[in-house]
PDB file of C-alpha atoms in Angstrom:
ATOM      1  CA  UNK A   1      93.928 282.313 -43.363  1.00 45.00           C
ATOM      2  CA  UNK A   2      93.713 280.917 -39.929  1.00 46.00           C
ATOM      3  CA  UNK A   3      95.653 282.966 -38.200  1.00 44.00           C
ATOM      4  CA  UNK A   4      93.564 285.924 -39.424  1.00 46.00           C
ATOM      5  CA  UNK A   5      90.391 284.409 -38.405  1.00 48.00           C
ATOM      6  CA  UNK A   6      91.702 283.634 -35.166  1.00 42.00           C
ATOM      7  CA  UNK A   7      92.866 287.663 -34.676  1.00 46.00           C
ATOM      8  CA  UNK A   8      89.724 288.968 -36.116  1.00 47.00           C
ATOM      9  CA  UNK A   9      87.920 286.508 -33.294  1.00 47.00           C
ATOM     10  CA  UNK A  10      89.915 288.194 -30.412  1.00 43.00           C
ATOM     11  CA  UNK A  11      88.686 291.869 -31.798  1.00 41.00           C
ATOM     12  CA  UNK A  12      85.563 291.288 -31.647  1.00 45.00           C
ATOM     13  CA  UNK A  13      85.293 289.777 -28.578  1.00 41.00           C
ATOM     14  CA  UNK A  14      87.289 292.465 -27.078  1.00 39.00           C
ATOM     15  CA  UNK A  15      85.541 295.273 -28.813  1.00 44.00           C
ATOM     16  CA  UNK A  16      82.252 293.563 -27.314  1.00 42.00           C
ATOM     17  CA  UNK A  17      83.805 293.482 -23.777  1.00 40.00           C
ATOM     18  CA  UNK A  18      84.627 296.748 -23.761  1.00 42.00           C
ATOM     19  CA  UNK A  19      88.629 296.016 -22.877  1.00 38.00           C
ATOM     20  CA  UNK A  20      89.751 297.332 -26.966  1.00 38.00           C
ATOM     21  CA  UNK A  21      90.076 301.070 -25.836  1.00 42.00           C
ATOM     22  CA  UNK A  22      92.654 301.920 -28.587  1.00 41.00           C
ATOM     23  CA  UNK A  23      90.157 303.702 -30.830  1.00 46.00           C
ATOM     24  CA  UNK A  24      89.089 306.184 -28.149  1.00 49.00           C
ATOM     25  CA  UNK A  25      92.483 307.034 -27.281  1.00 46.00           C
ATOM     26  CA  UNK A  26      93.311 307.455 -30.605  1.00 52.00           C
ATOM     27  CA  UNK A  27      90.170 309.956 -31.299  1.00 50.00           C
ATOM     28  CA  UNK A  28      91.535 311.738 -28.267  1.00 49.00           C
ATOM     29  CA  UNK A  29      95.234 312.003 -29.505  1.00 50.00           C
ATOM     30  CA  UNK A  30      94.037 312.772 -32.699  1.00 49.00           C
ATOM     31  CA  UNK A  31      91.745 315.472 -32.136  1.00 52.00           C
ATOM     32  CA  UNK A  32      94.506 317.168 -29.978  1.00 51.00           C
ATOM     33  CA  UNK A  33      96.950 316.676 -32.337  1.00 59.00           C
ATOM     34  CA  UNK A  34      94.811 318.266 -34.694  1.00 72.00           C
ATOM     35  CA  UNK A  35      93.918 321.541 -32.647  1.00 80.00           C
ATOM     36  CA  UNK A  36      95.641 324.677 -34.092  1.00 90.00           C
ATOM     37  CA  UNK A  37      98.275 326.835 -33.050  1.00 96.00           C
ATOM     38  CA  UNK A  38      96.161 329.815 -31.188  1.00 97.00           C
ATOM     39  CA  UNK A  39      96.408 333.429 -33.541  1.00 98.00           C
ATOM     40  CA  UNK A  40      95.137 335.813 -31.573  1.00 98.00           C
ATOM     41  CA  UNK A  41      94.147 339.356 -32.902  1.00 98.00           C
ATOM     42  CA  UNK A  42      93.615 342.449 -30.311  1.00 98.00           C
ATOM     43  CA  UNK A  43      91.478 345.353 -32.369  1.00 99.00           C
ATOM     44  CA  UNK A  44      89.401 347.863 -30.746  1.00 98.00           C
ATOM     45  CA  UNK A  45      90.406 352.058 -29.240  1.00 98.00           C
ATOM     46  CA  UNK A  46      92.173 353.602 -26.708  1.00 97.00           C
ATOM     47  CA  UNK A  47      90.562 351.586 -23.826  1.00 98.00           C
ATOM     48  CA  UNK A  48      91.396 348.588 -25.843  1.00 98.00           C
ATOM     49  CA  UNK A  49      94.965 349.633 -26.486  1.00 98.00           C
ATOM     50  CA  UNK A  50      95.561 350.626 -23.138  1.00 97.00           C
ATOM     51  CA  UNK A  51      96.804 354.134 -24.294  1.00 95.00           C
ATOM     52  CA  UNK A  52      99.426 355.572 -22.389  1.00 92.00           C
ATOM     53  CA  UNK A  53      99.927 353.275 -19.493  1.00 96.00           C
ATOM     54  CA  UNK A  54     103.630 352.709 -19.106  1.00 96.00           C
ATOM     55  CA  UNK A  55     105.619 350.837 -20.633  1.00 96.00           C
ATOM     56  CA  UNK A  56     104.050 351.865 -24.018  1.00 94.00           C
ATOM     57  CA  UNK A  57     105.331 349.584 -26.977  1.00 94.00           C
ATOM     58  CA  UNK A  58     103.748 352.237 -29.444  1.00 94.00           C
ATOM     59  CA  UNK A  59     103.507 356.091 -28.618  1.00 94.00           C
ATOM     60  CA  UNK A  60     102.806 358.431 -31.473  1.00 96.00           C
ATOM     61  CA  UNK A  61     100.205 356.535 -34.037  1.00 97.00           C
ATOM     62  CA  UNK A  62      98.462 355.064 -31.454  1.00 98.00           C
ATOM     63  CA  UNK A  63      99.785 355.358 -27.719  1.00 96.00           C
ATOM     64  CA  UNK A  64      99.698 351.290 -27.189  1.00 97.00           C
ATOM     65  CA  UNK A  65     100.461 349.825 -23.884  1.00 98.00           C
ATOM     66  CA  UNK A  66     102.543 347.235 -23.549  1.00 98.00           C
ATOM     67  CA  UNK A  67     100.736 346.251 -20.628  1.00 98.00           C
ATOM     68  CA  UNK A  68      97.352 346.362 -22.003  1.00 98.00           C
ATOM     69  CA  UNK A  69      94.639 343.521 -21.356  1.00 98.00           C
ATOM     70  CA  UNK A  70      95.724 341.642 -24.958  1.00 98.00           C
ATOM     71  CA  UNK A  71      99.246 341.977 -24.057  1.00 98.00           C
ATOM     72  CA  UNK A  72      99.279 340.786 -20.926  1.00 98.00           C
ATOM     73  CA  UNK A  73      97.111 337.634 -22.034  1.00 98.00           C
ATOM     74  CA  UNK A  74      99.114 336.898 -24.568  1.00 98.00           C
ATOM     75  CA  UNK A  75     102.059 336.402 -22.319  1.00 97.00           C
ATOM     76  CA  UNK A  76     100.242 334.296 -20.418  1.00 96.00           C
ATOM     77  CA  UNK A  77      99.170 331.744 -23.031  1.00 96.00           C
ATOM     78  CA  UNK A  78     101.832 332.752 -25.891  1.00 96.00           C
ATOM     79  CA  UNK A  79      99.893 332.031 -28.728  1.00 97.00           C
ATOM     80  CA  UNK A  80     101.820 331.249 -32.076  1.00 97.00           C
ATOM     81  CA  UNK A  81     101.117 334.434 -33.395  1.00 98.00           C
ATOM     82  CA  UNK A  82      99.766 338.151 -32.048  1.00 98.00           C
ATOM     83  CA  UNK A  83      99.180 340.644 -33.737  1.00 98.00           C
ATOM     84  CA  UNK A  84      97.996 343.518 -31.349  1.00 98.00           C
ATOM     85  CA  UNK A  85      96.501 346.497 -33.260  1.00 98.00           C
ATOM     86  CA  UNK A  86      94.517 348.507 -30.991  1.00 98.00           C
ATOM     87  CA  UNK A  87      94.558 352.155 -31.316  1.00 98.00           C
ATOM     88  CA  UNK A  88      93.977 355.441 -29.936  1.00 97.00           C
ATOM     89  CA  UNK A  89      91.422 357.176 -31.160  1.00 97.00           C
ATOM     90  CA  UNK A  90      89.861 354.797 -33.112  1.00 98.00           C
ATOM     91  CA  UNK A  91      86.468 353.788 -34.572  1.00 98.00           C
ATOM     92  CA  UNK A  92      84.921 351.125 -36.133  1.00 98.00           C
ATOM     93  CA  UNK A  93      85.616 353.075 -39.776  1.00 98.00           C
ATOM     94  CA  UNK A  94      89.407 352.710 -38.608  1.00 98.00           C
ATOM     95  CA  UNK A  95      89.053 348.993 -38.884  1.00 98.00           C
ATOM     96  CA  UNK A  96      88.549 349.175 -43.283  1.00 98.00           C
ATOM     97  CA  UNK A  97      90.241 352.394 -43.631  1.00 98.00           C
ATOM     98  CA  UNK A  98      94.025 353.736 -42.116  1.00 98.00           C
ATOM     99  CA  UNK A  99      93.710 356.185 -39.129  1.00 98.00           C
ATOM    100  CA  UNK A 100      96.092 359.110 -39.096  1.00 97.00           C
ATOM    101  CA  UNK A 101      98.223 358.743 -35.861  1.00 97.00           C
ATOM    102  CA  UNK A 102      97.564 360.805 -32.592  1.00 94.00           C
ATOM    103  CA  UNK A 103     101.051 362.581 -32.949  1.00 95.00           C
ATOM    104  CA  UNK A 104     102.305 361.300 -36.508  1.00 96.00           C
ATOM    105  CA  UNK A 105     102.561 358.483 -38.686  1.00 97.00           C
ATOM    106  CA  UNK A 106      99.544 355.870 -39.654  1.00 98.00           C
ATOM    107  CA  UNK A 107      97.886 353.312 -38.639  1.00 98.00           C
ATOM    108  CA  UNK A 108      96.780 350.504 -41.220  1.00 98.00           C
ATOM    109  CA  UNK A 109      93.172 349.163 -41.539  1.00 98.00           C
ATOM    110  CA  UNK A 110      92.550 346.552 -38.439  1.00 98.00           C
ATOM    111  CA  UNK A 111      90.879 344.553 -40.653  1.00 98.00           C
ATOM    112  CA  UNK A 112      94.559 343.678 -42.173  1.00 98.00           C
ATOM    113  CA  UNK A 113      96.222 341.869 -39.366  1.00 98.00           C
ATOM    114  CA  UNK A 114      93.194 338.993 -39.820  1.00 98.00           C
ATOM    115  CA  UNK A 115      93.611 336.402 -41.480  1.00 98.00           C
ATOM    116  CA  UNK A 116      92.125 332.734 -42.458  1.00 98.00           C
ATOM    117  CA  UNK A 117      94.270 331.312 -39.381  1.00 98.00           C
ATOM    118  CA  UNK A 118      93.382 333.788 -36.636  1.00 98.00           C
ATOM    119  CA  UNK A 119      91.390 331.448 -33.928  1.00 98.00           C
ATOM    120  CA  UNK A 120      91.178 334.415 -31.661  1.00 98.00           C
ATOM    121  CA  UNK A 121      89.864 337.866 -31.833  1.00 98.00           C
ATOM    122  CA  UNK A 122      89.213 340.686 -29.360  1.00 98.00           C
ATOM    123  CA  UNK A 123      87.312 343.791 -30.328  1.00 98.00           C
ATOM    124  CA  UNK A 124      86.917 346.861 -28.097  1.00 98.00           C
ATOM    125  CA  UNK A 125      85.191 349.487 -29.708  1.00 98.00           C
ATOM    126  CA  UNK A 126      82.224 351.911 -30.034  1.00 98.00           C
ATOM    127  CA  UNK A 127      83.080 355.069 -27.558  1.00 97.00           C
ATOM    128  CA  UNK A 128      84.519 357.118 -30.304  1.00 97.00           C
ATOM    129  CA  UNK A 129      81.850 356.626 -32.774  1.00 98.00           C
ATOM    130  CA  UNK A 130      79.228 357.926 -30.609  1.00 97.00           C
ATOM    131  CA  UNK A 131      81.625 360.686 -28.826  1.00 95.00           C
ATOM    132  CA  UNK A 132      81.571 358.836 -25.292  1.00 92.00           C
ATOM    133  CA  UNK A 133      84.995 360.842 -24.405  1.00 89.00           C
ATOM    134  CA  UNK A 134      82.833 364.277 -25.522  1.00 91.00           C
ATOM    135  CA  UNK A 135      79.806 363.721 -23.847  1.00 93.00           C
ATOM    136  CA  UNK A 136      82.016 363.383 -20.264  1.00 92.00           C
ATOM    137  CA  UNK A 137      83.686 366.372 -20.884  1.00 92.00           C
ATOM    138  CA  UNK A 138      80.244 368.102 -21.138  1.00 95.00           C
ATOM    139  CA  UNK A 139      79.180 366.747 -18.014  1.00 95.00           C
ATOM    140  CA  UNK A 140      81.893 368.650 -16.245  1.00 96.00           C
ATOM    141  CA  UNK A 141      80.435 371.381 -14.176  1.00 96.00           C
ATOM    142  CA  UNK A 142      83.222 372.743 -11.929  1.00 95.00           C
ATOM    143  CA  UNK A 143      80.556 375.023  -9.560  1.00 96.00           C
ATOM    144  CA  UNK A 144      77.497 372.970  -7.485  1.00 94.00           C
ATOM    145  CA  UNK A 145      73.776 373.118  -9.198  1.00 92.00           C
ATOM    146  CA  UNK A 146      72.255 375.351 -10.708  1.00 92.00           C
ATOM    147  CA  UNK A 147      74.997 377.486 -11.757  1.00 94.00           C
ATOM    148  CA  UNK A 148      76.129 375.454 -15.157  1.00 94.00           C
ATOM    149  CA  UNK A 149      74.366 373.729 -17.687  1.00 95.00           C
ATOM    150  CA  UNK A 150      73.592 370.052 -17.539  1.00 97.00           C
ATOM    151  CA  UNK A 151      74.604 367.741 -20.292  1.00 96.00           C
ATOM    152  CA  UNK A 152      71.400 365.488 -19.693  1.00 97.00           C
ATOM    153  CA  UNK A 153      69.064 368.571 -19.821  1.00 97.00           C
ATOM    154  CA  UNK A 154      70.853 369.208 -23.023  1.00 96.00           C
ATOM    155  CA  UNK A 155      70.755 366.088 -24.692  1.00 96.00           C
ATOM    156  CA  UNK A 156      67.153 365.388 -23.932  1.00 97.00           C
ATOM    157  CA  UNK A 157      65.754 368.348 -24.691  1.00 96.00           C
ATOM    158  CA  UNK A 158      62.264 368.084 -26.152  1.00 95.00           C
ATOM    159  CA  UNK A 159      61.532 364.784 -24.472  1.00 95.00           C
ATOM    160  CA  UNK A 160      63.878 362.967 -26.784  1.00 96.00           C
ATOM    161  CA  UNK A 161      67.350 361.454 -25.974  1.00 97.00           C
ATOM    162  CA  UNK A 162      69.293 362.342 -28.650  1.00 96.00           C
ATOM    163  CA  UNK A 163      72.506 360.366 -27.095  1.00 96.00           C
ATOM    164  CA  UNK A 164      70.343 357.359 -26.475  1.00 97.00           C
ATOM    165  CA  UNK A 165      68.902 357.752 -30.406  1.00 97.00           C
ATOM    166  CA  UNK A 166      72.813 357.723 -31.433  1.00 97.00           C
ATOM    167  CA  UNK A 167      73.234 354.622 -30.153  1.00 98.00           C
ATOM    168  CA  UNK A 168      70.524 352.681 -31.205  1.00 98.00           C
ATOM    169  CA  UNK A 169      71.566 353.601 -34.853  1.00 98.00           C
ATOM    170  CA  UNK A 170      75.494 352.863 -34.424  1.00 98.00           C
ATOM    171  CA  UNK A 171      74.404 348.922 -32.554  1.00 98.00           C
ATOM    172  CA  UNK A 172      73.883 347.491 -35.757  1.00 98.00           C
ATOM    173  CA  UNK A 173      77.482 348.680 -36.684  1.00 98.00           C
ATOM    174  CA  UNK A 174      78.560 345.999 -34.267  1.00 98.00           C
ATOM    175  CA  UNK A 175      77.071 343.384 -36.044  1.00 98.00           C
ATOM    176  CA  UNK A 176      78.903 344.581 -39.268  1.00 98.00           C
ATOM    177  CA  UNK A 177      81.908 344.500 -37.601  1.00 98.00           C
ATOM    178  CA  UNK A 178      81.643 341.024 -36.543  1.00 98.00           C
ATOM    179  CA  UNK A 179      80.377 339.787 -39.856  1.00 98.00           C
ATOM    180  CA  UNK A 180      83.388 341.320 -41.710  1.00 98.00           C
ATOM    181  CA  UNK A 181      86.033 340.015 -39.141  1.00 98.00           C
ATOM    182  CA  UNK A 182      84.138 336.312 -40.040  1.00 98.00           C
ATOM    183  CA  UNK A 183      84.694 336.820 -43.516  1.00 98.00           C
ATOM    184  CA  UNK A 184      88.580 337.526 -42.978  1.00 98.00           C
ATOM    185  CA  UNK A 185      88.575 334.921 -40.081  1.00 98.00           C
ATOM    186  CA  UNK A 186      86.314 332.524 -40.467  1.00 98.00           C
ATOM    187  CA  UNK A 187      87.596 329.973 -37.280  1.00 97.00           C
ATOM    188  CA  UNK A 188      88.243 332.595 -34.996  1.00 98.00           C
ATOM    189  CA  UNK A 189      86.145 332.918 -31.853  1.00 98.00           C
ATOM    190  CA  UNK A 190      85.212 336.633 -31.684  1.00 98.00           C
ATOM    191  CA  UNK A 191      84.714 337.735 -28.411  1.00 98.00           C
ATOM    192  CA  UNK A 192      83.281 341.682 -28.304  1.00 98.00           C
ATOM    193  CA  UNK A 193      84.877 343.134 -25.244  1.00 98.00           C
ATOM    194  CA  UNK A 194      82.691 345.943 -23.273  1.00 98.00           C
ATOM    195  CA  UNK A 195      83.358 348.737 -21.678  1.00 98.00           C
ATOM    196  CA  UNK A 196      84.345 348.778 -17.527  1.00 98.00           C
ATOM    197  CA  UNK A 197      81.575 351.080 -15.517  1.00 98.00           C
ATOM    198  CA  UNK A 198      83.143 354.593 -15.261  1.00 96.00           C
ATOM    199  CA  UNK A 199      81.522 356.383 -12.389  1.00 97.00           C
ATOM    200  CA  UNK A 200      79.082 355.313  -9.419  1.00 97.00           C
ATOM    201  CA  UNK A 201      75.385 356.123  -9.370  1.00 97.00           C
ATOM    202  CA  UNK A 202      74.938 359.181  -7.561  1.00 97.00           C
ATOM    203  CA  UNK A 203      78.749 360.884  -9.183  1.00 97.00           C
ATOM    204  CA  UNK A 204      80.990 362.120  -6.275  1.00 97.00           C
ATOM    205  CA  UNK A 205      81.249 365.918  -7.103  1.00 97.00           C
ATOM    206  CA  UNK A 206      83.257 367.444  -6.701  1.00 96.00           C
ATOM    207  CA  UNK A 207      86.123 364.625  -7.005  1.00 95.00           C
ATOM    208  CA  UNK A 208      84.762 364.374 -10.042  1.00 96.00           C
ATOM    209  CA  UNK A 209      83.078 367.412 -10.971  1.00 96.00           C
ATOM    210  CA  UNK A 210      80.068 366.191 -12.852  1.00 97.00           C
ATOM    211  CA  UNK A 211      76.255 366.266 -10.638  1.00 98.00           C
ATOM    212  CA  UNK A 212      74.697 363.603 -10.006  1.00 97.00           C
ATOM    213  CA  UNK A 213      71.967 363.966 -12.157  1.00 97.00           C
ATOM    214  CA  UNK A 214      74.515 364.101 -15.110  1.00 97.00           C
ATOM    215  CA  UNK A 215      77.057 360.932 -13.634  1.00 97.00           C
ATOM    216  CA  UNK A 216      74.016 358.733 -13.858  1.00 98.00           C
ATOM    217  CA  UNK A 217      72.924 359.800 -17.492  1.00 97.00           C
ATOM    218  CA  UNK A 218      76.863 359.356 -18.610  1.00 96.00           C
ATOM    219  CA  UNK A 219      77.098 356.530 -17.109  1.00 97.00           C
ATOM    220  CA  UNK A 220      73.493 355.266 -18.374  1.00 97.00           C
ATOM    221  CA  UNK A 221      74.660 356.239 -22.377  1.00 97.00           C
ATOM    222  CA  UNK A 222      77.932 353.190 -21.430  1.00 97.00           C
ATOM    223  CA  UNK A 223      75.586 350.756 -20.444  1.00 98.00           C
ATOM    224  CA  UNK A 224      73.340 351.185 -23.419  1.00 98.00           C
ATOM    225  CA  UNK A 225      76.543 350.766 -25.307  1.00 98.00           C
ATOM    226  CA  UNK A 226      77.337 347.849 -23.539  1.00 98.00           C
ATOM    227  CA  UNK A 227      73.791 346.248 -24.006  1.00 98.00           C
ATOM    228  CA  UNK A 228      73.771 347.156 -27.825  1.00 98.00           C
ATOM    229  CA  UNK A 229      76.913 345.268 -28.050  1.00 98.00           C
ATOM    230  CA  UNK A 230      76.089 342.105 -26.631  1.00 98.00           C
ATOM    231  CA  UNK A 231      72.593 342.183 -28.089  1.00 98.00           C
ATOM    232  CA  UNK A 232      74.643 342.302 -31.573  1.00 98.00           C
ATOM    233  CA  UNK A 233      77.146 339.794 -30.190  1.00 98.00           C
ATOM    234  CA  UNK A 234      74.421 337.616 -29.326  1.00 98.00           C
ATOM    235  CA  UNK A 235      72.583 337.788 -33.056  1.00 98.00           C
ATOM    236  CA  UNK A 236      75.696 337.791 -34.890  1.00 98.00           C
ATOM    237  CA  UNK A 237      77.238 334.200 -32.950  1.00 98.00           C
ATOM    238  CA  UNK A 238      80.181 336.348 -31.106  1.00 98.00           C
ATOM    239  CA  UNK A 239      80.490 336.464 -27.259  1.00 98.00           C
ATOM    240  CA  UNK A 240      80.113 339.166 -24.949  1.00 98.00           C
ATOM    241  CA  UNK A 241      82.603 340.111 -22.360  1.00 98.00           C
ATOM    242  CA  UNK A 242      81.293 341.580 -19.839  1.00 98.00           C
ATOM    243  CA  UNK A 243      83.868 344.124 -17.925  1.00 98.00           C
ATOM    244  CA  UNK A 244      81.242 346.779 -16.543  1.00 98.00           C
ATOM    245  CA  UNK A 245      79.833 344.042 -13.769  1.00 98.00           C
ATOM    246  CA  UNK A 246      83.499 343.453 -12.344  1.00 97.00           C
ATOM    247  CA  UNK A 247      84.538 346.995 -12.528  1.00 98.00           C
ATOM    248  CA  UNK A 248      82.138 348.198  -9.885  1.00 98.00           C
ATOM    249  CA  UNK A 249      83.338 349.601  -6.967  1.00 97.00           C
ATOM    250  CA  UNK A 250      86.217 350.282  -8.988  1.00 98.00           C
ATOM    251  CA  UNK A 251      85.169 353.858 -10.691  1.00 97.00           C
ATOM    252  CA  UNK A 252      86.667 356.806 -11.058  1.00 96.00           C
ATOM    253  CA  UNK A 253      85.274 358.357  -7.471  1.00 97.00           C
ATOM    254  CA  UNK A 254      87.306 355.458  -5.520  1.00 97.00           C
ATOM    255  CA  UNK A 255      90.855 356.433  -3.807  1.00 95.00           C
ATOM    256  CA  UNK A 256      94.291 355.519  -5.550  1.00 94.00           C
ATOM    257  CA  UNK A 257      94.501 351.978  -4.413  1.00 94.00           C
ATOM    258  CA  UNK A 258      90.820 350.954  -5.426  1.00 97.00           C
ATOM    259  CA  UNK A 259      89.965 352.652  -9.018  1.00 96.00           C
ATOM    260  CA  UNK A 260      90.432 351.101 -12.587  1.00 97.00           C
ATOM    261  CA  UNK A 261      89.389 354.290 -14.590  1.00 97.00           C
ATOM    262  CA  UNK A 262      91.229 357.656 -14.227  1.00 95.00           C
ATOM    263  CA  UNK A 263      89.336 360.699 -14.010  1.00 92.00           C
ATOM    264  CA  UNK A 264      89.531 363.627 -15.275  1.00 88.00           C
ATOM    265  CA  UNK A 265      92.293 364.586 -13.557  1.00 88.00           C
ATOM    266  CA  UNK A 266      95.082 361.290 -13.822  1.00 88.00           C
ATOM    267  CA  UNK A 267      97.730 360.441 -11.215  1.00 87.00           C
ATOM    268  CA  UNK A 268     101.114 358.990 -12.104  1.00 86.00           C
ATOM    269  CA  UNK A 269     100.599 356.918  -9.050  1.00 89.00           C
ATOM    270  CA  UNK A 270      98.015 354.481 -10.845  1.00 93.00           C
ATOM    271  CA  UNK A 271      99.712 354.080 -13.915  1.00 93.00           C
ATOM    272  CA  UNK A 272      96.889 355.804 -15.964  1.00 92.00           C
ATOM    273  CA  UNK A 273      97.971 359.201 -17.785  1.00 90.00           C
ATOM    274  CA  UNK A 274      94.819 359.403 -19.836  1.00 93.00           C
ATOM    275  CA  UNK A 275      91.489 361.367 -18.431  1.00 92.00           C
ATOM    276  CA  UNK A 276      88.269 358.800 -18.572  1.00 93.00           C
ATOM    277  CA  UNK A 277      90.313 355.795 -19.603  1.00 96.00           C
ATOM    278  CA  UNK A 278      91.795 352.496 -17.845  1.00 97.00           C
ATOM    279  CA  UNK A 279      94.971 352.464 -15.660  1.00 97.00           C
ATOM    280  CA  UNK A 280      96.796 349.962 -14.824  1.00 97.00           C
ATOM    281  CA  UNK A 281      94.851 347.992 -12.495  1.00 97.00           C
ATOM    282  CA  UNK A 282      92.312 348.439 -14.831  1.00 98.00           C
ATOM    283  CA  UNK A 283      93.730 346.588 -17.682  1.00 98.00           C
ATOM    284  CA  UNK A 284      95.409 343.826 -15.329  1.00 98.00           C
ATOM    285  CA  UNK A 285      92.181 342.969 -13.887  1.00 98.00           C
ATOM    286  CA  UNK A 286      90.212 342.630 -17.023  1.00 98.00           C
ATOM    287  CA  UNK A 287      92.849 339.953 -17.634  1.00 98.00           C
ATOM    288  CA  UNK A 288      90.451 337.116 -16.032  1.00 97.00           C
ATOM    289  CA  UNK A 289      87.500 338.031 -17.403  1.00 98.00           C
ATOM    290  CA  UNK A 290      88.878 338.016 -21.029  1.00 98.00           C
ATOM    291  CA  UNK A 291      90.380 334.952 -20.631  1.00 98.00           C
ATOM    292  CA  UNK A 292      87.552 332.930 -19.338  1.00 97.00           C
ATOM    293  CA  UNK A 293      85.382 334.428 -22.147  1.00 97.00           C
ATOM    294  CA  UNK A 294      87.728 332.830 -24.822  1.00 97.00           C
ATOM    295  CA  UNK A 295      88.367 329.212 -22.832  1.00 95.00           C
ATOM    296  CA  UNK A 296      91.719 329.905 -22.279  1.00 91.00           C
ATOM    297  CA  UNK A 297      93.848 329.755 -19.017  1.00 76.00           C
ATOM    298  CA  UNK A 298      97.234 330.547 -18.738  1.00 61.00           C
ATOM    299  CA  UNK A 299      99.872 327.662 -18.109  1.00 55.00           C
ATOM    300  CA  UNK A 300     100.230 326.173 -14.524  1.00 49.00           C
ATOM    301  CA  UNK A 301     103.813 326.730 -12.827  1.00 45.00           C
ATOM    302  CA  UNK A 302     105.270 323.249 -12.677  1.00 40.00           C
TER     303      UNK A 302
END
């Protein structure tokens, strides 16, 4: 009885001194001990998936680079588990339902490859749903004004912006989205990855045959993507990742050794065999950006 008095003297002197620093090491240890293994989820369409940038680890569902941004983070941090089903072609009704695949075969639901253990999720998605990839192709006007037709003259006929209407409605779709991936994962941080600016203010016809008047209204309709996306982000307790803000200067008017978005016309040389979509460069260099967003950093070289 003694000797137990005596010891429970000595702790709380110590505890009072400040010199008993077992318990806060032991939090410490604890609470990393108790951190789980990182599941990380890639969803989102062909910009997400990186489609057709060589190597390709998937060609005819959904032309998936092996080199895309996911891909390349996760063989930086090599989380436990990845499950990388981004796809070509998609949109958000892709994520509940299968997609037929570009060439052949099917794609299942992305909603599948959650689960209650993902802690990470990247989502890259909203061009197809409001015809982003259609609208540039209108712009394309291969002789200088007036001899074409302009695809902002068209779409705002009557004072309205239809495009600009088409996007307001889809933004609450985002917040859906993120709400269902919660359900199916509730731990995982969801970050909602936007899209990289496309084409400088002003255009650069003919490089890129589309006028001026028209580059700045197609690129306008991506940033009012971009903003309805975060704004939902924001509401719906997901992060934004912003891509557009480090992409510029890196469009589809600059040279070979400077652009991170093909035009319509894609060169071997950059590693980007889709029109309007990421190359190489592109992808790699969204890398950082990504990976700050979710509070991860790959491992230092010993």
């Amino acid at each position: 009885m003694q000797k137990r008095s005596v010891r429970a003297r000595m702790v709380a002197v110590l505890a009072a001194t400040g010199l008993l620093v077992a318990s806060p090491l032991t939090a410490a240890t604890a609470q990393a001990v108790e951190a789980p293994p990182l599941v990380y989820v890639a969803m989102g369409d062909s910009y997400a998936a990186g489609s057709l940038v060589l190597p390709a680890k998937e060609v005819f569902t959904c032309a998936r680079s092996a080199v895309n941004y996911a891909s390349l983070i996760a063989n930086q941090v090599h989380p436990a588990t990845f499950r990388d089903v981004t796809c070509g072609g998609a949109t958000t009704t892709h994520f509940a339902q299968p997609q037929p695949g570009i060439i052949t075969g099917t794609a299942a639901p992305q909603y599948d490859a959650l689960s209650a253990d993902t802690t990470l999720v990247t989502v890259g998605i909203g061009g197809n749903d409001i015809g982003l990839v259609g609208l540039a192709v209108s712009c394309v006007n291969l002789l200088p004004q007036p001899v074409g037709t302009s695809c902002k003259a068209t779409n705002t006929a009557g004072g309205v912006d239809k495009l600009a209407q088409k996007i307001d409605a889809f933004a609450l779709t985002y917040g859906t989205v993120i709400e269902q991936i919660r359900q199916r994962a509730p731990h995982a941080k969801i970050l909602m990855v936007g899209y990289p600016t496309g084409i400088k203010k002003g255009g650069c016809w003919p490089v890129v045959p589309v006028w001026a008047s028209d580059a700045d209204y197609l690129q306008s309709a991506l940033t009012r993507l971009n903003v309805r996306m975060a704004e939902q982000a924001q509401a719906h307790g997901a992060t934004y990742v912003d891509l557009a803000t480090p992409s510029i200067g890196h469009d589809m008017c600059k040279g070979l050794a400077t652009r991170w978005i093909e035009g319509l016309i894609p060169n071997v040389v950059t590693n980007g065999l889709v029109p309007l979509h990421p190359n190489a460069a592109g992808l790699r260099n969204a890398v950082p950006t990504v990976l700050a967003a979710a509070g991860l950093a790959a491992p230092t070289k010993a």
